[in-house]
């Protein structure tokens, strides 16, 4: 992927060179729209730089459907590990061959009387339209209370965790029970480390149920195609993902089972003072709510099986394996032998460069299928941009295709683009 020469003006500028930005580039190239992609680090770098060694996909490989680049390996029902994911993305980057400027930060996108002005670390350009594809995972979030903990306890974010051997000897506190937190806690637990896990409101999901992967059932039911405009779906854009794993062929993550095996569980992190951490007394509620979601998803599958007269193994309901006898609300880290803390507390978006009026009171872009209220401004790569599959390898192509089509139509309507669409690249879209 060679670096192109910087032009003073483009029909479109894409901010962000992850899978969403590259997918948008693919479709703009097919439509004959001249454009540039600006990426402050390297294309799709997060998969290399911010994933631990044992990382693997949570959804089956067959859901990897980037533009003209469906999964083509030998195990469509399996879960690619980190090296396989990187290979899949490298081949996608080579196929797209985007006009990308890596190590080029965008500091400002502002509207002008005609088009947009884009300030980058390599110079200023103008554009007729812009796609903001920087996702919601720009900056690592660690609560300020972490500053009150003593220096002798190592503190890192999940983005910096690699393997159990990279941590000092002793117990490990993992704060956060979303997908990353639970999978890292399992990674440490399997390595024989004493793990302390601080739980939150993350739901969980079965890996296999009634003879199939739950994702297979949910795909058949049409769950991944449900749009954000369905009843009750509007708030989903801020929901935490269900925790489960694709490790070793895939399995449930059951925190109660871990507790029986010696993992220590706590309610939500409250604050810290010296070497003492304090927690809310809501561990039981967190576990019960995660199980409620787990059983609710299985019940949805039961209904689908019954409605369609599908032959399958019998239904079941998860029964808790363990209950907390009492909840610990305060813990002396030194006394518990804890030498490191992993903050699995997620990321925050960085829209500071976007000086365009597209955000709501929470700082989230107001959009419909990636189209904002400002003509010529589009967003891409967000969870629930349009469907449950948005933001995943499954539906990024559909979102990018739609956004690129809307952008191309915008240019044509203003007499800014009259090139005939280019022929599809060999191999088709793979959707």
Coordinates of C-alpha atoms in Angstrom, one line a residue:
X1 CA 0.0 0.0 0.0
X2 CA 2.0 3.0 -1.3
X3 CA 1.4 6.6 0.1
X4 CA -0.2 8.8 -2.6
X5 CA 0.7 12.5 -3.1
X6 CA -1.4 14.9 -1.1
X7 CA -3.8 17.0 -3.2
X8 CA -5.3 20.3 -2.2
X9 CA -8.9 19.2 -2.9
X10 CA -10.8 15.9 -2.9
X11 CA -14.4 15.0 -3.6
X12 CA -14.4 13.1 -0.3
X13 CA -12.2 12.7 2.7
X14 CA -12.5 9.7 5.1
X15 CA -11.2 10.2 8.6
X16 CA -10.1 6.9 10.0
X17 CA -8.4 4.0 8.4
X18 CA -9.9 1.0 10.2
X19 CA -12.1 -1.6 8.6
X20 CA -15.0 1.0 8.3
X21 CA -12.9 3.6 6.6
X22 CA -11.3 1.1 4.2
X23 CA -14.7 -0.3 3.4
X24 CA -15.9 3.2 2.5
X25 CA -12.8 3.7 0.3
X26 CA -13.7 0.4 -1.5
X27 CA -17.1 1.7 -2.5
X28 CA -16.0 5.2 -3.3
X29 CA -13.4 3.8 -5.6
X30 CA -16.0 1.6 -7.3
X31 CA -18.1 4.7 -7.8
X32 CA -15.2 6.7 -9.3
X33 CA -15.1 9.2 -6.5
X34 CA -11.7 10.7 -5.9
X35 CA -10.9 10.6 -2.1
X36 CA -8.3 10.4 0.6
X37 CA -8.2 8.4 3.8
X38 CA -6.4 9.9 6.8
X39 CA -5.3 7.6 9.6
X40 CA -3.3 8.9 12.6
X41 CA -1.5 5.6 13.1
X42 CA -1.6 2.7 10.6
X43 CA -4.5 1.1 8.8
X44 CA -6.5 -1.2 11.1
X45 CA -3.7 -0.9 13.7
X46 CA -5.9 -1.6 16.7
X47 CA -6.1 -5.3 15.9
X48 CA -2.4 -5.5 16.1
X49 CA -1.6 -3.0 18.8
X50 CA -4.6 -3.3 21.2
X51 CA -5.4 -7.0 21.4
X52 CA -3.9 -9.6 23.8
X53 CA -2.0 -12.6 22.5
X54 CA -4.8 -15.1 23.1
X55 CA -7.5 -12.8 21.5
X56 CA -9.9 -14.5 19.1
X57 CA -13.2 -13.6 17.5
X58 CA -16.4 -14.0 19.5
X59 CA -18.6 -14.4 16.4
X60 CA -18.0 -17.3 13.9
X61 CA -15.7 -16.7 11.0
X62 CA -18.5 -16.9 8.4
X63 CA -19.7 -13.5 9.7
X64 CA -16.5 -11.9 8.4
X65 CA -18.0 -10.2 5.3
X66 CA -15.9 -7.2 4.5
X67 CA -16.4 -5.8 0.9
X68 CA -15.3 -8.3 -1.7
X69 CA -13.6 -10.2 1.1
X70 CA -15.6 -12.9 2.8
X71 CA -13.9 -15.4 5.1
X72 CA -12.3 -18.0 2.8
X73 CA -10.6 -20.2 5.3
X74 CA -11.2 -23.9 6.2
X75 CA -13.3 -23.3 9.4
X76 CA -16.3 -21.0 8.7
X77 CA -17.9 -22.0 12.0
X78 CA -14.7 -21.4 14.0
X79 CA -13.2 -18.3 15.5
X80 CA -10.1 -16.7 14.1
X81 CA -7.3 -16.1 16.5
X82 CA -5.2 -12.9 16.5
X83 CA -2.7 -13.9 13.8
X84 CA -5.5 -15.1 11.5
X85 CA -7.5 -11.9 12.0
X86 CA -4.4 -9.9 11.1
X87 CA -3.8 -11.9 8.0
X88 CA -7.5 -11.5 7.0
X89 CA -7.2 -7.7 7.4
X90 CA -3.9 -7.5 5.6
X91 CA -5.3 -9.2 2.6
X92 CA -8.3 -6.9 2.7
X93 CA -6.1 -3.8 2.9
X94 CA -4.1 -5.0 -0.1
X95 CA -7.3 -5.7 -2.1
X96 CA -8.8 -2.3 -1.4
X97 CA -5.5 -0.4 -2.0
X98 CA -7.0 2.7 -0.5
X99 CA -5.5 6.2 -1.1
X100 CA -4.5 6.3 2.5
X101 CA -2.2 8.7 4.4
X102 CA -1.0 6.8 7.5
X103 CA 0.5 8.5 10.5
X104 CA -1.6 11.5 9.5
X105 CA -3.7 13.0 12.2
X106 CA -6.8 15.1 11.5
X107 CA -7.1 18.0 13.9
X108 CA -10.1 19.8 12.4
X109 CA -13.0 19.2 10.1
X110 CA -15.0 22.4 9.6
X111 CA -17.7 23.5 7.2
X112 CA -17.1 26.3 4.8
X113 CA -19.6 28.2 2.5
X114 CA -18.7 25.6 -0.1
X115 CA -17.5 22.2 1.2
X116 CA -15.3 21.4 4.1
X117 CA -11.8 22.3 5.3
X118 CA -9.7 19.5 6.8
X119 CA -6.6 20.2 8.8
X120 CA -4.1 17.3 8.9
X121 CA -0.6 16.9 10.3
X122 CA 0.6 16.8 6.6
X123 CA -1.3 19.9 5.5
X124 CA -4.7 21.4 4.9
X125 CA -7.1 20.1 2.2
X126 CA -10.6 20.8 1.2
X127 CA -13.3 18.4 0.4
X128 CA -16.9 18.3 -0.9
X129 CA -17.9 15.7 1.6
X130 CA -16.5 13.9 4.6
X131 CA -17.0 10.5 6.3
X132 CA -16.1 10.3 9.9
X133 CA -15.0 6.7 10.5
X134 CA -13.2 7.0 13.8
X135 CA -15.6 4.8 15.8
X136 CA -16.3 5.1 19.5
X137 CA -13.0 3.5 20.7
X138 CA -10.5 6.3 20.3
X139 CA -9.2 6.9 23.8
X140 CA -8.7 4.4 26.6
X141 CA -10.9 5.1 29.6
X142 CA -9.6 4.7 33.1
X143 CA -11.6 6.2 36.0
X144 CA -9.8 9.1 37.8
X145 CA -10.1 7.1 41.1
X146 CA -7.2 5.0 39.8
X147 CA -4.9 8.0 40.5
X148 CA -5.4 7.4 44.2
X149 CA -3.9 3.9 44.1
X150 CA -0.2 3.4 45.2
X151 CA 2.5 3.4 42.6
X152 CA 3.8 0.0 43.5
X153 CA 0.7 -1.6 42.0
X154 CA 1.0 -1.9 38.2
X155 CA -2.0 -0.4 36.4
X156 CA -2.7 -1.0 32.7
X157 CA -5.7 -0.8 30.3
X158 CA -6.9 -3.9 28.4
X159 CA -5.4 -2.3 25.3
X160 CA -1.9 -2.8 26.9
X161 CA -2.4 -6.4 28.2
X162 CA -0.7 -9.1 26.2
X163 CA -0.4 -12.3 28.4
X164 CA -0.2 -13.5 32.0
X165 CA 3.7 -13.6 31.9
X166 CA 3.9 -9.9 31.2
X167 CA 2.5 -9.1 34.6
X168 CA 4.4 -9.2 37.9
X169 CA 3.9 -12.2 40.1
X170 CA 0.9 -12.0 42.4
X171 CA -2.9 -11.6 42.2
X172 CA -4.5 -9.6 39.4
X173 CA -7.5 -7.3 39.7
X174 CA -9.6 -7.0 36.5
X175 CA -12.0 -4.1 36.6
X176 CA -14.9 -4.6 34.2
X177 CA -16.9 -7.7 33.1
X178 CA -17.6 -6.9 29.5
X179 CA -16.2 -9.1 26.7
X180 CA -12.6 -8.0 27.1
X181 CA -12.6 -8.1 30.9
X182 CA -14.2 -11.5 31.1
X183 CA -11.9 -13.0 28.4
X184 CA -8.8 -11.6 30.0
X185 CA -9.9 -12.8 33.4
X186 CA -10.3 -16.2 31.9
X187 CA -6.9 -16.0 30.2
X188 CA -5.3 -15.3 33.6
X189 CA -7.4 -17.9 35.4
X190 CA -6.4 -20.6 33.0
X191 CA -2.7 -19.6 33.6
X192 CA -3.2 -20.3 37.3
X193 CA -3.2 -16.7 38.4
X194 CA -5.3 -15.5 41.4
X195 CA -7.9 -13.3 39.7
X196 CA -10.2 -10.8 41.3
X197 CA -12.9 -9.6 38.9
X198 CA -15.0 -6.5 39.4
X199 CA -18.4 -7.0 37.7
X200 CA -20.7 -4.5 36.0
X201 CA -23.9 -4.6 34.1
X202 CA -22.6 -6.6 31.1
X203 CA -25.0 -9.3 29.9
X204 CA -24.0 -12.8 28.9
X205 CA -24.9 -15.3 26.2
X206 CA -24.6 -19.0 25.7
X207 CA -22.0 -20.2 23.1
X208 CA -24.0 -23.3 22.1
X209 CA -27.6 -24.1 22.7
X210 CA -29.8 -26.8 21.5
X211 CA -27.2 -28.3 19.2
X212 CA -25.9 -25.1 17.5
X213 CA -23.9 -22.0 18.0
X214 CA -26.2 -19.3 19.4
X215 CA -25.0 -16.9 16.7
X216 CA -26.3 -19.4 14.1
X217 CA -29.7 -19.4 15.7
X218 CA -29.8 -15.6 16.0
X219 CA -28.7 -15.2 12.4
X220 CA -31.6 -17.5 11.3
X221 CA -34.0 -15.5 13.5
X222 CA -32.9 -12.3 11.8
X223 CA -31.6 -10.6 15.0
X224 CA -28.5 -9.2 13.3
X225 CA -30.7 -7.4 10.7
X226 CA -32.9 -5.7 13.3
X227 CA -32.5 -1.9 12.8
X228 CA -32.1 0.7 15.4
X229 CA -35.6 2.0 14.6
X230 CA -37.3 -1.2 15.9
X231 CA -39.2 -0.7 19.2
X232 CA -36.8 -0.5 22.1
X233 CA -33.7 -0.5 20.0
X234 CA -32.8 3.2 20.1
X235 CA -30.9 2.9 23.4
X236 CA -29.0 -0.2 22.3
X237 CA -26.2 1.9 20.8
X238 CA -24.7 2.4 24.2
X239 CA -25.2 -1.2 25.5
X240 CA -22.3 -3.4 26.6
X241 CA -21.7 -6.5 24.4
X242 CA -22.6 -9.9 25.8
X243 CA -19.7 -11.9 27.2
X244 CA -18.8 -15.3 25.9
X245 CA -15.7 -16.6 24.0
X246 CA -14.6 -18.3 20.9
X247 CA -11.5 -19.6 22.6
X248 CA -10.6 -23.3 22.0
X249 CA -13.6 -23.7 19.7
X250 CA -15.9 -21.6 21.7
X251 CA -17.6 -21.9 25.1
X252 CA -19.7 -20.0 27.7
X253 CA -18.1 -17.7 30.2
X254 CA -19.7 -18.5 33.5
X255 CA -18.4 -16.2 36.3
X256 CA -20.2 -18.4 38.9
X257 CA -18.1 -21.4 37.7
X258 CA -15.0 -19.3 37.9
X259 CA -15.9 -18.4 41.5
X260 CA -16.3 -22.1 42.4
X261 CA -12.7 -22.5 41.0
X262 CA -11.3 -19.7 43.1
X263 CA -11.8 -16.5 41.2
X264 CA -12.9 -13.6 43.5
X265 CA -15.9 -11.6 42.4
X266 CA -17.0 -8.1 43.4
X267 CA -19.7 -5.6 42.7
X268 CA -19.1 -2.5 40.6
X269 CA -16.0 -0.4 41.4
X270 CA -16.8 2.6 43.5
X271 CA -13.6 4.3 44.5
X272 CA -10.1 3.9 45.9
X273 CA -8.1 5.3 48.7
X274 CA -4.5 4.2 49.3
X275 CA -4.3 0.5 48.6
X276 CA -8.0 0.0 49.4
X277 CA -10.6 -0.4 46.7
X278 CA -14.3 -0.1 47.4
X279 CA -17.2 -1.7 45.6
X280 CA -21.0 -1.4 45.4
X281 CA -23.0 -4.2 47.0
X282 CA -24.5 -5.3 43.7
X283 CA -22.6 -8.4 42.8
X284 CA -25.6 -10.7 43.2
X285 CA -27.7 -8.4 41.1
X286 CA -25.1 -8.2 38.3
X287 CA -24.8 -12.0 38.1
X288 CA -28.6 -12.4 38.2
X289 CA -29.2 -9.9 35.4
X290 CA -26.5 -11.5 33.2
X291 CA -28.2 -14.9 33.7
X292 CA -31.6 -13.3 33.0
X293 CA -30.3 -12.1 29.6
X294 CA -28.7 -15.5 29.0
X295 CA -32.0 -17.4 29.6
X296 CA -33.9 -14.8 27.7
X297 CA -31.9 -15.3 24.5
X298 CA -32.3 -19.1 24.9
X299 CA -36.0 -18.6 25.3
X300 CA -36.1 -16.6 22.0
X301 CA -34.4 -19.6 20.3
X302 CA -36.9 -22.0 21.9
X303 CA -39.7 -19.9 20.4
X304 CA -38.1 -20.0 17.0
X305 CA -37.6 -23.7 17.1
X306 CA -41.2 -24.3 18.2
X307 CA -42.7 -21.9 15.7
X308 CA -40.8 -23.6 12.8
X309 CA -41.1 -27.2 14.0
X310 CA -37.4 -27.6 14.0
X311 CA -35.9 -30.8 15.3
X312 CA -33.4 -30.0 18.0
X313 CA -32.1 -31.2 21.4
X314 CA -34.4 -30.3 24.3
X315 CA -34.6 -26.8 25.9
X316 CA -32.9 -26.0 29.1
X317 CA -32.7 -23.1 31.7
X318 CA -29.5 -22.1 33.3
X319 CA -29.5 -22.7 37.1
X320 CA -26.9 -20.7 39.1
X321 CA -23.9 -22.8 40.1
X322 CA -22.8 -20.5 42.9
X323 CA -24.2 -17.6 44.9
X324 CA -22.1 -15.1 46.9
X325 CA -22.5 -15.8 50.6
X326 CA -21.8 -12.2 51.3
X327 CA -20.6 -9.3 49.2
X328 CA -17.2 -7.8 49.8
X329 CA -17.4 -4.0 49.6
X330 CA -13.9 -3.1 50.6
X331 CA -10.6 -4.8 49.8
X332 CA -7.0 -4.1 50.9
X333 CA -5.0 -4.9 47.7
X334 CA -1.7 -5.4 49.5
X335 CA -3.4 -7.7 52.0
X336 CA -4.9 -9.7 49.2
X337 CA -1.6 -10.0 47.4
X338 CA -2.7 -8.0 44.4
X339 CA 0.2 -6.6 42.4
X340 CA -1.5 -5.5 39.2
X341 CA -4.8 -4.0 38.0
X342 CA -6.2 -4.3 34.5
X343 CA -8.7 -1.7 33.7
X344 CA -11.3 -3.3 31.4
X345 CA -13.3 -0.1 31.4
X346 CA -13.6 0.5 27.7
X347 CA -12.9 3.5 25.5
X348 CA -14.3 7.0 24.9
X349 CA -14.8 8.5 21.4
X350 CA -12.8 11.5 20.2
X351 CA -14.9 13.8 18.1
X352 CA -12.8 16.9 19.1
X353 CA -11.7 17.4 15.5
X354 CA -15.2 17.5 14.1
X355 CA -16.4 21.1 14.3
X356 CA -19.7 20.3 12.6
X357 CA -23.1 20.5 14.3
X358 CA -24.0 16.8 14.2
X359 CA -23.9 15.8 17.9
X360 CA -26.6 15.3 20.5
X361 CA -26.4 16.3 24.2
X362 CA -24.4 13.2 25.0
X363 CA -21.8 13.9 22.3
X364 CA -23.1 11.1 20.0
X365 CA -23.6 11.8 16.3
X366 CA -27.3 12.3 15.3
X367 CA -27.6 10.2 12.1
X368 CA -29.8 7.8 10.2
X369 CA -27.9 5.0 8.5
X370 CA -24.8 7.1 8.7
X371 CA -26.3 10.2 7.1
X372 CA -26.2 13.3 9.4
X373 CA -28.2 16.4 9.3
X374 CA -25.3 18.4 7.8
X375 CA -25.3 17.8 4.0
X376 CA -22.1 16.1 3.0
X377 CA -21.2 14.8 6.5
X378 CA -21.5 11.0 7.2
X379 CA -20.4 8.7 10.0
X380 CA -19.5 5.1 9.8
X381 CA -18.3 2.2 11.9
X382 CA -20.5 2.8 15.0
X383 CA -22.3 0.1 16.9
X384 CA -25.9 0.1 16.0
X385 CA -25.3 2.6 13.2
X386 CA -28.3 0.9 11.6
X387 CA -28.5 -2.7 12.6
X388 CA -27.2 -5.0 15.4
X389 CA -24.6 -6.1 12.8
X390 CA -23.2 -2.6 12.4
X391 CA -19.7 -2.0 13.6
X392 CA -19.0 -5.8 13.1
X393 CA -17.3 -7.5 10.2
X394 CA -20.8 -8.8 9.4
X395 CA -22.4 -5.6 8.3
X396 CA -19.7 -3.0 7.8
X397 CA -19.9 -3.6 4.1
X398 CA -23.7 -2.9 4.0
X399 CA -23.3 0.3 6.0
X400 CA -20.3 1.5 3.9
X401 CA -22.1 0.7 0.6
X402 CA -25.1 2.7 1.7
X403 CA -23.1 5.7 3.0
X404 CA -20.9 5.7 -0.1
X405 CA -24.0 5.6 -2.3
X406 CA -25.5 8.5 -0.3
X407 CA -22.3 10.5 -0.6
X408 CA -22.0 9.9 -4.3
X409 CA -25.7 11.0 -4.8
X410 CA -25.0 14.1 -2.8
X411 CA -22.0 15.0 -5.1
X412 CA -24.0 14.3 -8.3
X413 CA -27.0 16.3 -7.1
X414 CA -24.6 19.3 -6.8
X415 CA -22.9 18.7 -10.1
X416 CA -19.7 17.7 -8.3
X417 CA -19.4 14.2 -9.7
X418 CA -20.3 12.8 -13.0
X419 CA -18.0 9.8 -13.5
X420 CA -19.6 6.6 -14.4
X421 CA -19.3 3.9 -11.6
X422 CA -16.3 1.6 -12.1
X423 CA -16.8 -2.1 -12.7
X424 CA -16.9 -4.3 -9.7
X425 CA -13.6 -5.8 -8.7
X426 CA -13.0 -9.4 -9.4
X427 CA -14.7 -11.7 -7.0
X428 CA -17.8 -9.6 -6.4
X429 CA -18.9 -8.2 -3.1
X430 CA -19.1 -11.5 -1.2
X431 CA -22.2 -10.5 0.6

